[in-house]
Amino acid sequence: MSWFRKSFTIPLRAAAIGMLLSSALSFSGSAEAFTQAVPPPPSQVTPPQSGQGQLIQTREIDVTGDGKLEMVSLVGLKSDLNSPYYDKLFISVVGQGQAQVVIPLEGGYNPKMEFCDFIHDKLPQIYVTSDTGGSGGFTSNYIYSLKNNVPTAIPMPEPLHVKATFKNNYKVKMKIEETGKSFTLDIADRKEAYEQFGIYNQGKIVKPIIVNVDAYSLLKPVDVDRDGFCELKGVQRITGIANADTLGYVTSVWRWHKGKWKLKEAAVTQTLTTSMVRAPSLEDED
């Protein structure tokens, strides 16, 4: 049995990646997945046209439910090999006797692929995230089910809607609309800057400005209940007088329930726990 798995895996990996890179380099970038016939032997695979396709991650795991291992790969294309940015990303799924599935994604920095059962169908789904770059620190996130070798996009939860206003005595009052709960942030530690910018005068509001609550800067899978099913844990950054002026964070936990994401908990905090912090990257300074 081990001999069969080894003899199946090595040529299939080479054939699948070769086929994927050849297809990806000539693919126009449609947002929909497409399927291909089972790849030919390695000797018949057309090599990439430019050598700029890169295998980022690969794993053997049953994502289709046929009881056999599929080769699931995350591949990226770069127009500049010296850049950390991938112009396009692709998920490739190849199994024994199955059509190859290729799912095109938007490009990004630091792409990562994980597997977990989000939708409670007793199969792992494919989760991919990448940083969009820029000072906002946003991410692109995707979940795909490959049950019965049919690619199905699982929608991501919408960011929370938060009303936020500056109050006297260097306070920020915030209310999460989805839960109705209110929170107060104390920004007295930066009162000199807010006085200098004319927002406050001796603790009194002089010139109210908009408090921004960004989209997700982090949306990652976490098995909160340790029951074998993954929730999504989200982080939205709250900013004040400038994009670099981080006042705090809106955190949320989402669980899949009856075909949609249900908000399990949400809060506003001024600091993040270590497990919630995304490692900073050079692109965040752009």
CSV table of C-alpha atoms in Angstrom, one decimal:
chain,number,residue,atom,x,y,z
A,1,MET,CA,0.0,0.0,0.0
A,2,SER,CA,2.9,2.4,0.8
A,3,TRP,CA,4.5,1.6,-2.5
A,4,PHE,CA,1.3,2.4,-4.4
A,5,ARG,CA,0.8,5.7,-2.6
A,6,LYS,CA,4.4,6.7,-3.3
A,7,SER,CA,4.2,5.8,-7.0
A,8,PHE,CA,0.9,7.6,-7.3
A,9,THR,CA,2.0,10.8,-5.4
A,10,ILE,CA,5.3,11.7,-7.1
A,11,PRO,CA,4.2,11.7,-10.8
A,12,LEU,CA,0.8,13.2,-9.9
A,13,ARG,CA,2.4,16.1,-8.0
A,14,ALA,CA,4.7,16.8,-10.9
A,15,ALA,CA,2.0,16.5,-13.5
A,16,ALA,CA,-0.6,18.5,-11.5
A,17,ILE,CA,1.8,21.4,-10.8
A,18,GLY,CA,3.1,21.5,-14.4
A,19,MET,CA,-0.4,21.5,-15.8
A,20,LEU,CA,-1.6,24.1,-13.4
A,21,LEU,CA,1.3,26.5,-14.1
A,22,SER,CA,0.9,26.1,-17.8
A,23,SER,CA,-2.8,26.8,-17.6
A,24,ALA,CA,-2.4,29.7,-15.1
A,25,LEU,CA,0.1,31.5,-17.2
A,26,SER,CA,-2.3,31.7,-20.1
A,27,PHE,CA,-5.5,32.1,-18.0
A,28,SER,CA,-7.2,35.5,-18.2
A,29,GLY,CA,-8.2,35.6,-14.5
A,30,SER,CA,-11.9,34.9,-14.3
A,31,ALA,CA,-13.3,34.8,-10.8
A,32,GLU,CA,-14.9,31.3,-11.4
A,33,ALA,CA,-13.3,27.9,-11.0
A,34,PHE,CA,-12.8,25.7,-13.9
A,35,THR,CA,-12.0,22.0,-14.4
A,36,GLN,CA,-9.6,20.1,-16.6
A,37,ALA,CA,-9.0,16.5,-17.5
A,38,VAL,CA,-6.6,14.4,-15.4
A,39,PRO,CA,-3.1,15.6,-16.2
A,40,PRO,CA,-0.9,13.5,-18.5
A,41,PRO,CA,2.3,11.9,-17.4
A,42,PRO,CA,5.2,14.3,-16.6
A,43,SER,CA,6.9,13.8,-19.9
A,44,GLN,CA,3.8,15.1,-21.7
A,45,VAL,CA,3.3,18.2,-19.5
A,46,THR,CA,4.0,21.5,-21.2
A,47,PRO,CA,6.4,23.5,-19.1
A,48,PRO,CA,5.6,27.0,-17.8
A,49,GLN,CA,6.1,29.7,-20.4
A,50,SER,CA,8.0,32.2,-18.2
A,51,GLY,CA,9.2,30.3,-15.1
A,52,GLN,CA,7.4,32.8,-12.9
A,53,GLY,CA,4.8,30.5,-11.4
A,54,GLN,CA,5.7,29.4,-7.9
A,55,LEU,CA,4.4,26.5,-5.8
A,56,ILE,CA,3.6,28.1,-2.4
A,57,GLN,CA,2.0,25.2,-0.5
A,58,THR,CA,0.8,21.7,-1.2
A,59,ARG,CA,-0.9,19.0,0.9
A,60,GLU,CA,-2.5,15.6,0.4
A,61,ILE,CA,-5.9,15.6,2.0
A,62,ASP,CA,-9.4,14.3,1.2
A,63,VAL,CA,-11.5,17.4,0.4
A,64,THR,CA,-13.9,15.8,-2.0
A,65,GLY,CA,-15.3,13.1,0.3
A,66,ASP,CA,-14.4,10.1,-1.9
A,67,GLY,CA,-12.2,8.6,0.8
A,68,LYS,CA,-9.0,9.1,-1.3
A,69,LEU,CA,-6.3,11.8,-0.9
A,70,GLU,CA,-6.3,14.7,-3.3
A,71,MET,CA,-3.3,16.8,-4.1
A,72,VAL,CA,-4.3,20.4,-3.0
A,73,SER,CA,-1.8,23.1,-4.1
A,74,LEU,CA,-1.6,26.9,-3.7
A,75,VAL,CA,0.3,28.4,-6.7
A,76,GLY,CA,1.2,32.1,-7.3
A,77,LEU,CA,2.2,34.0,-10.4
A,78,LYS,CA,4.6,37.0,-10.2
A,79,SER,CA,5.4,39.6,-12.9
A,80,ASP,CA,8.5,40.6,-10.8
A,81,LEU,CA,10.4,37.7,-9.2
A,82,ASN,CA,12.1,40.1,-6.8
A,83,SER,CA,8.8,41.3,-5.4
A,84,PRO,CA,7.0,39.6,-2.5
A,85,TYR,CA,3.7,40.3,-4.3
A,86,TYR,CA,1.8,37.6,-6.3
A,87,ASP,CA,-0.2,39.0,-9.2
A,88,LYS,CA,-2.5,36.0,-9.2
A,89,LEU,CA,-3.1,33.0,-6.9
A,90,PHE,CA,-4.6,29.7,-7.8
A,91,ILE,CA,-5.9,26.6,-5.9
A,92,SER,CA,-5.3,23.3,-7.7
A,93,VAL,CA,-7.1,20.1,-6.6
A,94,VAL,CA,-6.1,16.8,-8.3
A,95,GLY,CA,-7.4,13.4,-7.3
A,96,GLN,CA,-7.2,9.8,-8.6
A,97,GLY,CA,-9.6,9.5,-11.6
A,98,GLN,CA,-11.0,13.0,-11.1
A,99,ALA,CA,-10.9,16.1,-13.2
A,100,GLN,CA,-8.4,18.7,-12.0
A,101,VAL,CA,-10.1,21.7,-10.4
A,102,VAL,CA,-8.4,25.1,-10.7
A,103,ILE,CA,-9.7,28.0,-8.7
A,104,PRO,CA,-8.3,31.5,-9.5
A,105,LEU,CA,-8.0,34.0,-6.7
A,106,GLU,CA,-6.9,37.7,-6.4
A,107,GLY,CA,-3.2,38.3,-5.8
A,108,GLY,CA,-1.6,39.5,-2.6
A,109,TYR,CA,1.3,39.2,-0.2
A,110,ASN,CA,2.1,36.3,2.2
A,111,PRO,CA,-0.6,33.9,0.9
A,112,LYS,CA,-1.4,31.0,3.2
A,113,MET,CA,-3.6,27.9,2.8
A,114,GLU,CA,-5.3,26.1,5.7
A,115,PHE,CA,-7.9,23.3,6.0
A,116,CYS,CA,-10.8,23.0,8.4
A,117,ASP,CA,-14.5,22.1,8.5
A,118,PHE,CA,-16.3,25.4,8.6
A,119,ILE,CA,-19.7,24.4,7.3
A,120,HIS,CA,-20.2,21.2,9.4
A,121,ASP,CA,-20.3,18.7,6.5
A,122,LYS,CA,-17.6,16.5,8.0
A,123,LEU,CA,-15.1,17.4,5.3
A,124,PRO,CA,-12.3,20.0,5.4
A,125,GLN,CA,-12.8,23.1,3.3
A,126,ILE,CA,-9.9,25.1,1.8
A,127,TYR,CA,-9.2,28.4,3.4
A,128,VAL,CA,-6.8,30.9,1.7
A,129,THR,CA,-5.8,34.3,3.0
A,130,SER,CA,-3.3,37.0,1.7
A,131,ASP,CA,-2.4,40.5,2.6
A,132,THR,CA,-3.5,43.2,0.2
A,133,GLY,CA,-0.6,45.5,1.2
A,134,GLY,CA,-0.7,49.2,2.0
A,135,SER,CA,-1.1,51.0,5.3
A,136,GLY,CA,-4.6,49.7,5.9
A,137,GLY,CA,-3.4,46.2,6.5
A,138,PHE,CA,-6.4,44.5,4.9
A,139,THR,CA,-6.6,40.9,3.9
A,140,SER,CA,-8.3,38.9,1.1
A,141,ASN,CA,-10.0,35.7,2.5
A,142,TYR,CA,-11.6,32.7,0.7
A,143,ILE,CA,-13.2,29.5,1.7
A,144,TYR,CA,-14.0,26.8,-0.9
A,145,SER,CA,-15.8,23.5,-0.5
A,146,LEU,CA,-14.7,20.7,-2.9
A,147,LYS,CA,-17.4,18.2,-1.9
A,148,ASN,CA,-17.9,15.7,-4.8
A,149,ASN,CA,-15.1,17.5,-6.6
A,150,VAL,CA,-17.5,20.5,-7.2
A,151,PRO,CA,-15.9,23.8,-6.2
A,152,THR,CA,-18.3,26.0,-4.1
A,153,ALA,CA,-17.4,29.3,-2.7
A,154,ILE,CA,-18.4,29.9,0.9
A,155,PRO,CA,-19.2,33.6,1.4
A,156,MET,CA,-17.3,35.4,4.1
A,157,PRO,CA,-19.0,37.3,6.9
A,158,GLU,CA,-19.5,41.0,6.4
A,159,PRO,CA,-17.6,43.4,8.6
A,160,LEU,CA,-19.4,44.6,11.7
A,161,HIS,CA,-21.1,48.0,11.5
A,162,VAL,CA,-20.0,50.3,14.3
A,163,LYS,CA,-21.0,53.8,15.2
A,164,ALA,CA,-18.3,55.8,16.8
A,165,THR,CA,-18.0,59.4,18.1
A,166,PHE,CA,-15.6,61.4,20.1
A,167,LYS,CA,-16.8,62.6,23.5
A,168,ASN,CA,-15.5,65.1,26.0
A,169,ASN,CA,-12.7,64.1,28.4
A,170,TYR,CA,-10.8,62.2,25.6
A,171,LYS,CA,-13.3,59.4,25.2
A,172,VAL,CA,-14.6,57.5,22.1
A,173,LYS,CA,-18.1,56.1,22.4
A,174,MET,CA,-18.7,53.1,20.2
A,175,LYS,CA,-21.8,51.0,19.5
A,176,ILE,CA,-21.9,47.7,17.5
A,177,GLU,CA,-25.1,47.8,15.5
A,178,GLU,CA,-25.3,44.0,15.2
A,179,THR,CA,-25.4,43.5,19.0
A,180,GLY,CA,-26.6,46.9,20.3
A,181,LYS,CA,-23.7,46.8,22.8
A,182,SER,CA,-21.8,50.0,23.6
A,183,PHE,CA,-18.1,50.4,24.5
A,184,THR,CA,-16.0,53.4,25.5
A,185,LEU,CA,-12.3,53.9,24.6
A,186,ASP,CA,-10.1,56.1,26.7
A,187,ILE,CA,-7.7,58.1,24.5
A,188,ALA,CA,-6.2,60.4,27.2
A,189,ASP,CA,-2.8,58.9,26.5
A,190,ARG,CA,-2.7,60.9,23.2
A,191,LYS,CA,-4.4,64.0,24.4
A,192,GLU,CA,-1.5,66.2,23.4
A,193,ALA,CA,-1.8,65.2,19.8
A,194,TYR,CA,-5.5,65.7,19.8
A,195,GLU,CA,-5.1,69.2,21.4
A,196,GLN,CA,-2.5,70.0,18.8
A,197,PHE,CA,-4.7,69.0,15.9
A,198,GLY,CA,-7.6,71.1,17.3
A,199,ILE,CA,-9.9,68.2,18.1
A,200,TYR,CA,-10.0,68.9,21.8
A,201,ASN,CA,-9.3,72.0,23.9
A,202,GLN,CA,-8.7,71.1,27.5
A,203,GLY,CA,-10.7,68.0,27.2
A,204,LYS,CA,-13.7,69.6,25.4
A,205,ILE,CA,-14.6,68.7,21.9
A,206,VAL,CA,-13.8,71.5,19.5
A,207,LYS,CA,-13.8,69.9,16.1
A,208,PRO,CA,-15.4,66.5,15.9
A,209,ILE,CA,-13.9,64.2,13.2
A,210,ILE,CA,-15.0,60.9,11.8
A,211,VAL,CA,-13.8,57.8,13.7
A,212,ASN,CA,-13.0,55.1,11.1
A,213,VAL,CA,-13.7,51.4,11.6
A,214,ASP,CA,-11.9,49.5,8.8
A,215,ALA,CA,-12.8,46.3,7.1
A,216,TYR,CA,-11.1,43.1,8.3
A,217,SER,CA,-7.4,43.3,8.9
A,218,LEU,CA,-7.6,39.7,10.1
A,219,LEU,CA,-10.1,36.9,9.5
A,220,LYS,CA,-8.7,33.6,10.5
A,221,PRO,CA,-10.0,30.1,11.3
A,222,VAL,CA,-10.0,29.1,15.0
A,223,ASP,CA,-11.7,26.1,16.6
A,224,VAL,CA,-13.0,28.1,19.6
A,225,ASP,CA,-15.2,25.3,21.0
A,226,ARG,CA,-12.6,22.5,20.3
A,227,ASP,CA,-15.3,20.5,18.7
A,228,GLY,CA,-13.6,19.8,15.3
A,229,PHE,CA,-15.4,22.7,13.5
A,230,CYS,CA,-13.8,26.0,12.8
A,231,GLU,CA,-15.2,29.5,13.5
A,232,LEU,CA,-13.8,32.6,11.9
A,233,LYS,CA,-12.2,35.2,14.2
A,234,GLY,CA,-12.2,38.7,12.8
A,235,VAL,CA,-10.3,41.9,13.7
A,236,GLN,CA,-11.3,45.4,12.4
A,237,ARG,CA,-9.0,48.4,13.2
A,238,ILE,CA,-10.4,51.6,14.7
A,239,THR,CA,-8.5,54.8,13.6
A,240,GLY,CA,-8.7,58.5,14.6
A,241,ILE,CA,-6.9,61.5,13.3
A,242,ALA,CA,-4.7,59.5,10.9
A,243,ASN,CA,-4.5,56.0,9.5
A,244,ALA,CA,-1.5,55.4,11.8
A,245,ASP,CA,-3.6,56.5,14.8
A,246,THR,CA,-4.9,53.2,16.0
A,247,LEU,CA,-7.5,53.7,18.8
A,248,GLY,CA,-8.5,50.1,19.2
A,249,TYR,CA,-10.0,47.1,17.6
A,250,VAL,CA,-13.4,45.5,16.9
A,251,THR,CA,-13.2,41.7,17.4
A,252,SER,CA,-15.7,39.2,16.3
A,253,VAL,CA,-16.3,35.4,16.2
A,254,TRP,CA,-18.5,33.9,13.5
A,255,ARG,CA,-19.9,30.4,13.4
A,256,TRP,CA,-21.6,28.7,10.4
A,257,HIS,CA,-25.3,27.9,11.2
A,258,LYS,CA,-28.0,26.9,8.8
A,259,GLY,CA,-26.2,28.0,5.6
A,260,LYS,CA,-24.9,31.4,6.8
A,261,TRP,CA,-22.5,33.0,9.3
A,262,LYS,CA,-23.9,33.7,12.7
A,263,LEU,CA,-22.2,36.2,15.0
A,264,LYS,CA,-21.2,34.4,18.2
A,265,GLU,CA,-19.5,37.3,20.0
A,266,ALA,CA,-18.2,40.8,19.4
A,267,ALA,CA,-16.4,43.4,21.4
A,268,VAL,CA,-14.3,46.5,21.3
A,269,THR,CA,-10.8,46.5,22.8
A,270,GLN,CA,-7.8,48.8,22.9
A,271,THR,CA,-5.3,45.9,22.7
A,272,LEU,CA,-5.2,42.5,21.0
A,273,THR,CA,-4.2,39.2,22.5
A,274,THR,CA,-1.1,37.6,21.0
A,275,SER,CA,-3.2,35.0,19.1
A,276,MET,CA,-5.2,37.8,17.3
A,277,VAL,CA,-2.2,39.9,16.2
A,278,ARG,CA,-1.1,39.6,12.6
A,279,ALA,CA,2.6,39.9,12.1
A,280,PRO,CA,3.5,43.2,10.4
A,281,SER,CA,5.0,43.2,6.9
A,282,LEU,CA,7.0,45.7,5.0
A,283,GLU,CA,4.0,46.4,2.7
A,284,ASP,CA,2.2,47.9,5.6
A,285,GLU,CA,4.5,50.9,5.4
A,286,ASP,CA,3.5,51.8,1.9
